[in-house]
Short mmCIF file of C-alpha atoms in Angstrom, two decimals:
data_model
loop_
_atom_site.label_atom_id
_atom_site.label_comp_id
_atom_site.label_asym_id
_atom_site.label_seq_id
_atom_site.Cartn_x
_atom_site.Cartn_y
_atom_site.Cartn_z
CA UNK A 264 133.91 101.02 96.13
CA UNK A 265 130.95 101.20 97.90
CA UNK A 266 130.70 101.41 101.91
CA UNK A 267 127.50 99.76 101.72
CA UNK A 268 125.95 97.24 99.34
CA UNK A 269 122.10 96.66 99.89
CA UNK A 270 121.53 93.01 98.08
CA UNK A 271 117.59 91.90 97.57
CA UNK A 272 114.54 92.98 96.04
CA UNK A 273 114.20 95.57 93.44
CA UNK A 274 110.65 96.03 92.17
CA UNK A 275 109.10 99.30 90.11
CA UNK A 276 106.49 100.76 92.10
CA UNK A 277 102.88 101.99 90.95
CA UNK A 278 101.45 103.48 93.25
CA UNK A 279 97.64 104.67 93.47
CA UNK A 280 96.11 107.27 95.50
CA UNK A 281 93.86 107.78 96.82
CA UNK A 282 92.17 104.62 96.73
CA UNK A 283 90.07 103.62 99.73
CA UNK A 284 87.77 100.75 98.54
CA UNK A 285 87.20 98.73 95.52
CA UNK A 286 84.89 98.64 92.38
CA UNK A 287 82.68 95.96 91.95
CA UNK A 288 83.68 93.40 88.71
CA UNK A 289 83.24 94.70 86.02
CA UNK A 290 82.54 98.21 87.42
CA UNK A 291 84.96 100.81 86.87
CA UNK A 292 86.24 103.35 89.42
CA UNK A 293 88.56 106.43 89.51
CA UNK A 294 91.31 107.61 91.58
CA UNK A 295 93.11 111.08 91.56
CA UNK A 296 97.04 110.09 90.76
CA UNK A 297 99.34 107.47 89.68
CA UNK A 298 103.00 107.57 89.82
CA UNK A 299 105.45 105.16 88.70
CA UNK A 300 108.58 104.92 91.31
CA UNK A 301 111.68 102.79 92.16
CA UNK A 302 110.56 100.23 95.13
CA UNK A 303 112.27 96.91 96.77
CA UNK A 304 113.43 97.02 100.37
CA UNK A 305 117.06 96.66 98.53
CA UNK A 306 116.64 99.28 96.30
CA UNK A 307 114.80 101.89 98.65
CA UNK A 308 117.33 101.43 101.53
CA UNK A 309 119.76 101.81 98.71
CA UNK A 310 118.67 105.54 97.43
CA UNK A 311 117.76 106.72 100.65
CA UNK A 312 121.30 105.92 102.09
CA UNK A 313 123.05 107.21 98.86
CA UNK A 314 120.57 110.72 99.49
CA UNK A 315 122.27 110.75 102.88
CA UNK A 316 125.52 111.16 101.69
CA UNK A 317 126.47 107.63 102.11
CA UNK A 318 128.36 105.69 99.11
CA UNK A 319 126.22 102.57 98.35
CA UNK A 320 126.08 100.15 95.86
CA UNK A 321 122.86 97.80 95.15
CA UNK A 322 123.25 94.13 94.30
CA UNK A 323 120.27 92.21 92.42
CA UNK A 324 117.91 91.01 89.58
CA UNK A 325 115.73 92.51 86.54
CA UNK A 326 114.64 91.53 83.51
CA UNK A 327 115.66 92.60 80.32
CA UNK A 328 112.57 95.25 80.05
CA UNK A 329 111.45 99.18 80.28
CA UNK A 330 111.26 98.13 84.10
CA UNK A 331 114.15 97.16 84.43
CA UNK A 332 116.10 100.04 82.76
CA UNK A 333 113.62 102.10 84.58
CA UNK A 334 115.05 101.09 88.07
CA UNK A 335 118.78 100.87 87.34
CA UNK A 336 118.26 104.41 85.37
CA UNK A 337 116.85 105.57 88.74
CA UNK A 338 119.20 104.02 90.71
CA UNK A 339 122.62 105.33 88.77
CA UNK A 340 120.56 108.88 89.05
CA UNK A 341 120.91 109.24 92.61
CA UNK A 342 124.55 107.84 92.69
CA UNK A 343 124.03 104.03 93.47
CA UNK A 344 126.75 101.51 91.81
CA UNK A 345 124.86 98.79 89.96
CA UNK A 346 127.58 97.11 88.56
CA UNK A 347 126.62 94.36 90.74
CA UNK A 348 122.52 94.11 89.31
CA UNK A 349 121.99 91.34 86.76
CA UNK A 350 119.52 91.26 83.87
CA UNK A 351 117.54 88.41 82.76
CA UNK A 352 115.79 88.30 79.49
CA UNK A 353 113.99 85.21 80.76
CA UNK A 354 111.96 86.45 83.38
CA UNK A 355 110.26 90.27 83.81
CA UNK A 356 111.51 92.77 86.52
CA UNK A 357 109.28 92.33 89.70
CA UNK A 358 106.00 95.01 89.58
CA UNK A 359 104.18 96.32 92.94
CA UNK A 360 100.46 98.15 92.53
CA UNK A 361 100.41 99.76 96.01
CA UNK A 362 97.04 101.06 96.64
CA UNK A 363 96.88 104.41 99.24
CA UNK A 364 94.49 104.96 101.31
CA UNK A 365 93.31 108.29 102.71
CA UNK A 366 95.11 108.13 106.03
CA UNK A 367 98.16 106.82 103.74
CA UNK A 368 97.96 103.38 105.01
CA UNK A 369 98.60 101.10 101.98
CA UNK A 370 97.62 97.98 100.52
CA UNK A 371 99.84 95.46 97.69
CA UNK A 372 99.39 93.37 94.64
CA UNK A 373 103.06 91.78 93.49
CA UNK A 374 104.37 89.65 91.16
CA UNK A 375 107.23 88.64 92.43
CA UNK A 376 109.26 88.28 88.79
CA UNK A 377 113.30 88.26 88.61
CA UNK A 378 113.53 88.30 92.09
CA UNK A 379 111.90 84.56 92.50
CA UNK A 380 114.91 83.72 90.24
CA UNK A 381 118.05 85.39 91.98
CA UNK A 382 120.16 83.32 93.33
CA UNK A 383 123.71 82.49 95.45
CA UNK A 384 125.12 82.59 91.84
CA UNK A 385 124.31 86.28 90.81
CA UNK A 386 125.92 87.75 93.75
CA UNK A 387 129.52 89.43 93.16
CA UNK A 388 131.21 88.65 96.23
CA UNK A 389 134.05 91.41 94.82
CA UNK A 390 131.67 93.94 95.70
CA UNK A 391 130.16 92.42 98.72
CA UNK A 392 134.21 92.00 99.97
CA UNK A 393 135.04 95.90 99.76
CA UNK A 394 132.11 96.77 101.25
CA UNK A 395 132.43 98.04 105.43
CA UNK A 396 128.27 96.86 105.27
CA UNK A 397 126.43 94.17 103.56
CA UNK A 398 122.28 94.73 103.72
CA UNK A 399 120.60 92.19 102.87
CA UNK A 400 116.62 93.21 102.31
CA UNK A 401 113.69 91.57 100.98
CA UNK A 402 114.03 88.22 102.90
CA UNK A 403 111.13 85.65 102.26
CA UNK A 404 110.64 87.13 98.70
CA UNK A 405 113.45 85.53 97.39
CA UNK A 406 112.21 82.02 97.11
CA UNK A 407 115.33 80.74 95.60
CA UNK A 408 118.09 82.61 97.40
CA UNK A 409 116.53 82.63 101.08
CA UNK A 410 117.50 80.47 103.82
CA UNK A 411 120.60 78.65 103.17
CA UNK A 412 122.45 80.61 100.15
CA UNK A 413 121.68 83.63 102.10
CA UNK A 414 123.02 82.42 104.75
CA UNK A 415 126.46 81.66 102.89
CA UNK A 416 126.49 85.04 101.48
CA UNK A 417 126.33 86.45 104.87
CA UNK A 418 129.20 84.25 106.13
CA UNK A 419 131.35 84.55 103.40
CA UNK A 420 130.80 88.38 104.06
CA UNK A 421 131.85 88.20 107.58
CA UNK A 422 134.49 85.85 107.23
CA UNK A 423 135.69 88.78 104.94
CA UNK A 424 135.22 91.65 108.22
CA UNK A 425 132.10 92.86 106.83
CA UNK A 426 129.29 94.11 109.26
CA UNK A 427 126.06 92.29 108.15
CA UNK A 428 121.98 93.62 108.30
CA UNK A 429 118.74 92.00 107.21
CA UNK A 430 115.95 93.17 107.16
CA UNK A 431 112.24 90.98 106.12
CA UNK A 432 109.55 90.79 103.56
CA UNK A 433 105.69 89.91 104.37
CA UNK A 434 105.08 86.97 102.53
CA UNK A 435 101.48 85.54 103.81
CA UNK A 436 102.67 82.26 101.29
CA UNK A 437 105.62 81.90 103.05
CA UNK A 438 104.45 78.34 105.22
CA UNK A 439 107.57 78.04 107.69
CA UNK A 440 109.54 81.73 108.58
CA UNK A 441 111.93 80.54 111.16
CA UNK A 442 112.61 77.31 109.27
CA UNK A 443 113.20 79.43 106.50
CA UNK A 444 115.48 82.63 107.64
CA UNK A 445 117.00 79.80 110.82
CA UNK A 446 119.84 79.49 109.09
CA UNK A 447 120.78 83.12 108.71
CA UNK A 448 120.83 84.24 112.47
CA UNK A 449 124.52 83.08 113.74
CA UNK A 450 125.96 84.91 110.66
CA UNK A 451 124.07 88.33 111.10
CA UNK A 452 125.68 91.36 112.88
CA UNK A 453 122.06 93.54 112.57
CA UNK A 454 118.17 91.90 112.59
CA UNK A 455 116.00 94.16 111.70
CA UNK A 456 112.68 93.00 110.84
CA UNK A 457 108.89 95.18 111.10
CA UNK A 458 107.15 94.13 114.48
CA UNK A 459 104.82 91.52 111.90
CA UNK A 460 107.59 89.89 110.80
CA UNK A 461 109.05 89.46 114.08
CA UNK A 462 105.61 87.82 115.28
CA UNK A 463 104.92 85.94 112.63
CA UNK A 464 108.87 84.26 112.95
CA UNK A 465 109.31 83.89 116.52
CA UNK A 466 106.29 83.55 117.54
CA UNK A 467 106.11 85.84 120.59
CA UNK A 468 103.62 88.80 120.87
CA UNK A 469 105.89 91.42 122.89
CA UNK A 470 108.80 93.23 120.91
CA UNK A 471 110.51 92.40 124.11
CA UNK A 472 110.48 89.20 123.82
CA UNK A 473 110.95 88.70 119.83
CA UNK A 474 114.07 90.07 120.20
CA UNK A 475 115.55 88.20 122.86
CA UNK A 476 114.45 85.44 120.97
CA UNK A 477 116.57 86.60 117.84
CA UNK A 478 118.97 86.97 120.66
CA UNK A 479 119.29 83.71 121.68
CA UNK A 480 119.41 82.49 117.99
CA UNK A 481 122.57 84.20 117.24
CA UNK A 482 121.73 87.85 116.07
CA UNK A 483 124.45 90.25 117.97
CA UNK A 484 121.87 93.12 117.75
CA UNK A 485 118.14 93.64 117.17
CA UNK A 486 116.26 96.36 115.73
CA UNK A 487 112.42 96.11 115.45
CA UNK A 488 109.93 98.43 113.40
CA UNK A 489 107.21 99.41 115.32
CA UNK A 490 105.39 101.82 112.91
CA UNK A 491 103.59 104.56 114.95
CA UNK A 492 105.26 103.22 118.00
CA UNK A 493 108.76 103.68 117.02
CA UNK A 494 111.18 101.26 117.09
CA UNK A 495 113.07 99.01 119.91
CA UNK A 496 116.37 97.91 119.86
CA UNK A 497 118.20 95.10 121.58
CA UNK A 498 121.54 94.96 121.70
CA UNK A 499 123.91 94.92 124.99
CA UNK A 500 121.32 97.82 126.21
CA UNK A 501 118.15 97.84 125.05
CA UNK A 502 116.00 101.17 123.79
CA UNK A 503 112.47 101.95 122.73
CA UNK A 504 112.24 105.18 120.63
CA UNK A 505 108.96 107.16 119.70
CA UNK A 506 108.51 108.43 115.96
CA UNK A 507 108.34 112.15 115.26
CA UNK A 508 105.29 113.92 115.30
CA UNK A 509 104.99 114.69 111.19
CA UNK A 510 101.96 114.32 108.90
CA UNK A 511 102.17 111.35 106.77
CA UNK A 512 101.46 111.23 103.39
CA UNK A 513 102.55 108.04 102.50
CA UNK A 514 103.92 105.37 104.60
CA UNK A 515 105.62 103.64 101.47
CA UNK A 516 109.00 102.94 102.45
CA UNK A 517 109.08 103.91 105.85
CA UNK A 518 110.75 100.75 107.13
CA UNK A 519 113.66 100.82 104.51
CA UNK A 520 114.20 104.16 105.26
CA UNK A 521 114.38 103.85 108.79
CA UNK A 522 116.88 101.35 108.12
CA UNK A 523 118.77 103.57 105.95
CA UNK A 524 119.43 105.57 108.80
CA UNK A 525 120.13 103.18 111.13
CA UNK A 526 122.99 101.50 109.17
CA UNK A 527 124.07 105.30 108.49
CA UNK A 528 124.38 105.56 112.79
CA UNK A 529 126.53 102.00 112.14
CA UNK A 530 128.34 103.16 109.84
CA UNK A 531 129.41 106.48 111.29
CA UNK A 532 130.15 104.59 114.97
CA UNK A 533 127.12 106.25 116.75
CA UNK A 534 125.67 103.97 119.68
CA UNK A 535 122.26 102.14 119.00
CA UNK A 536 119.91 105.12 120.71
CA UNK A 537 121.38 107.67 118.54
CA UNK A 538 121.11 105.31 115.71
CA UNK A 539 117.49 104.39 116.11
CA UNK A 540 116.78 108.39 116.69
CA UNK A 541 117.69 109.16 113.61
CA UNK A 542 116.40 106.19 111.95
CA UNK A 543 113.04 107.54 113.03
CA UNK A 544 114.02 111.26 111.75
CA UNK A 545 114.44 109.27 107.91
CA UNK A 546 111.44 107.68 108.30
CA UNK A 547 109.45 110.90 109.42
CA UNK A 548 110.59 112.39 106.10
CA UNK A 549 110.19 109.59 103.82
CA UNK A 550 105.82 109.37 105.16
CA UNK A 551 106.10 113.12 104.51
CA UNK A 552 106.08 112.55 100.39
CA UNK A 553 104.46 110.18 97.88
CA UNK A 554 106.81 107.14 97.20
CA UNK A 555 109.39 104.95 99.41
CA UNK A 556 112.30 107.56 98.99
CA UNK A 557 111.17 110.86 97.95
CA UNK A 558 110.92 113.13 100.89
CA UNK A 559 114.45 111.44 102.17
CA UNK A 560 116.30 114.81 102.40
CA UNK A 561 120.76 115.05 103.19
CA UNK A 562 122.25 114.11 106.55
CA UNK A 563 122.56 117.24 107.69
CA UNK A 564 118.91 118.21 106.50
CA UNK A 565 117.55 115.68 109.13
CA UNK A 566 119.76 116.34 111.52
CA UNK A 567 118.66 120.16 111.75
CA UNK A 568 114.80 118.69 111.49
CA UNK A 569 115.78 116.40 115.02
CA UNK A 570 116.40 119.49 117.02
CA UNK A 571 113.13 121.20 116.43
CA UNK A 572 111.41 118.24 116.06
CA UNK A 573 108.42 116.87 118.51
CA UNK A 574 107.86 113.11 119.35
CA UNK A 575 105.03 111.33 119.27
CA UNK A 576 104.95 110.45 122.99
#
């Protein structure tokens, strides 16, 4: 039994680096490294909570391919259940070519694959039931699952006393975002979305404001990315917390991973200041190594790197 189950987006990662502009057609141009590595919000906030210490299970779609036995390989590896991860022979497992820059910011090209297919249907509500925290990550990139099934997942789950998180996807195809994840807000227990996401939905410009907005739809707390800023959260208090002063590498990840250690403050009954802390002390590590959940070291790792730690103030 798992204490948390992250349900979404799995997708095997390729990532390039370092790659800071782009060859002409037909021109060919070199870069220094390529790595393949696991990727999905679901599937990165799954591994780095399992490296934490934390028992998780992962809930989701592949295809019947070398991708797919590539990510649930991976994902039994570090510890993750995926007795709850379907394969499809019909459709291939979603692929991600992230492109790194020099200063580690990143660019994507996806094909979205099994995960445009998942559905209501391919979730086993037997593991979501035991489960003290149901994630639910890669919102808007689940074309056939988001908006209403989600949102029945989510209630079934709390009906059954599980605590429930979400956390968004950029989709720049995606035409109408609050229509879209509406219906999901009165039946989620944590919001988390990046501070783009949050824009882009609610349609306010100050992280203030976005998540009183979330608020007022029904979300009992708010967490918002802010990348180099930090992170605010909303909940009966609201905090704003600055990142750690660290050298990134590669910012792959960082969101998922900051979740993972937010929903590891949840889970262990910290308050949301200590949770969001430490949330930034996971992300700090993961920017610190090529791919979404490599440098992602044990709890008590991060915890010693918090006291000697600097933020970025």
């Amino acid at each position: 039994m798992s204490d948390v189950v992250c349900l979404g987006i799995l997708v095997a990662d390729a990532i390039g680096k370092p790659i800071d502009t782009f060859p002409e057609k037909a021109r060919l141009q070199l870069f220094d490294r390529m790595e393949l590595h696991t990727g999905g919000c679901a599937l990165n906030a799954g591994i780095a909570l399992a490296k934490l210490g934390t028992l998780t299970g992962v809930i989701g779609k592949v295809g019947d391919d070398g991708f797919g036995d590539f990510l649930i390989g991976e994902a039994k590896k570090h510890g993750l259940d995926t007795a709850g991860v379907v394969r499809d022979k019909k459709v291939s497992t979603s692929f991600t070519f992230i492109m790194v820059a020099s200063d580690g910011e990143r660019r994507f090209m996806h094909t979205l694959g099994a995960n445009a297919t998942f559905c209501a249907k391919d979730v086993n509500m037997g593991i979501v039931k035991k489960a003290k925290i149901l994630h639910v990550a890669g919102t808007f990139l689940m074309p056939t699952f988001d908006g209403a099934q989600t949102a029945s997942v989510l209630k079934a789950a709390q009906k059954a006393g599980v605590t429930t998180s979400l956390d968004t996807a950029y989709n720049d195809r995606l035409k109408d975002w609050l229509g879209t994840i509406r219906p999901c807000f009165p039946h989620l227990d944590y919001f988390l979305p990046s501070v783009e996401e949050a824009e882009r939905i609610s349609g306010q410009k100050r992280p203030e404001d976005m998540a009183k907005f979330f608020k007022d739809e029904g979300c009992r707390v708010v967490g918002i990315k802010l990348g180099r800023e930090g992170c605010y959260v909303l909940g009966e208090t609201a905090v704003c917390v600055p990142i750690y002063k660290v050298e990134t590498v590669d910012s792959s990840g960082a969101g998922d991973c900051w979740i993972a250690g937010f929903l590891t403050g949840v889970l262990n009954g910290w308050d949301l200041e200590k949770s969001a802390k430490f949330g930034n002390a996971v992300a700090a590590h993961c920017v610190q190594a090529i791919g979404c959940t490599t440098g992602v070291k044990p709890l008590a790792e991060i915890e010693k790197f918090q006291k000697r730690a600097k933020l970025l103030v």
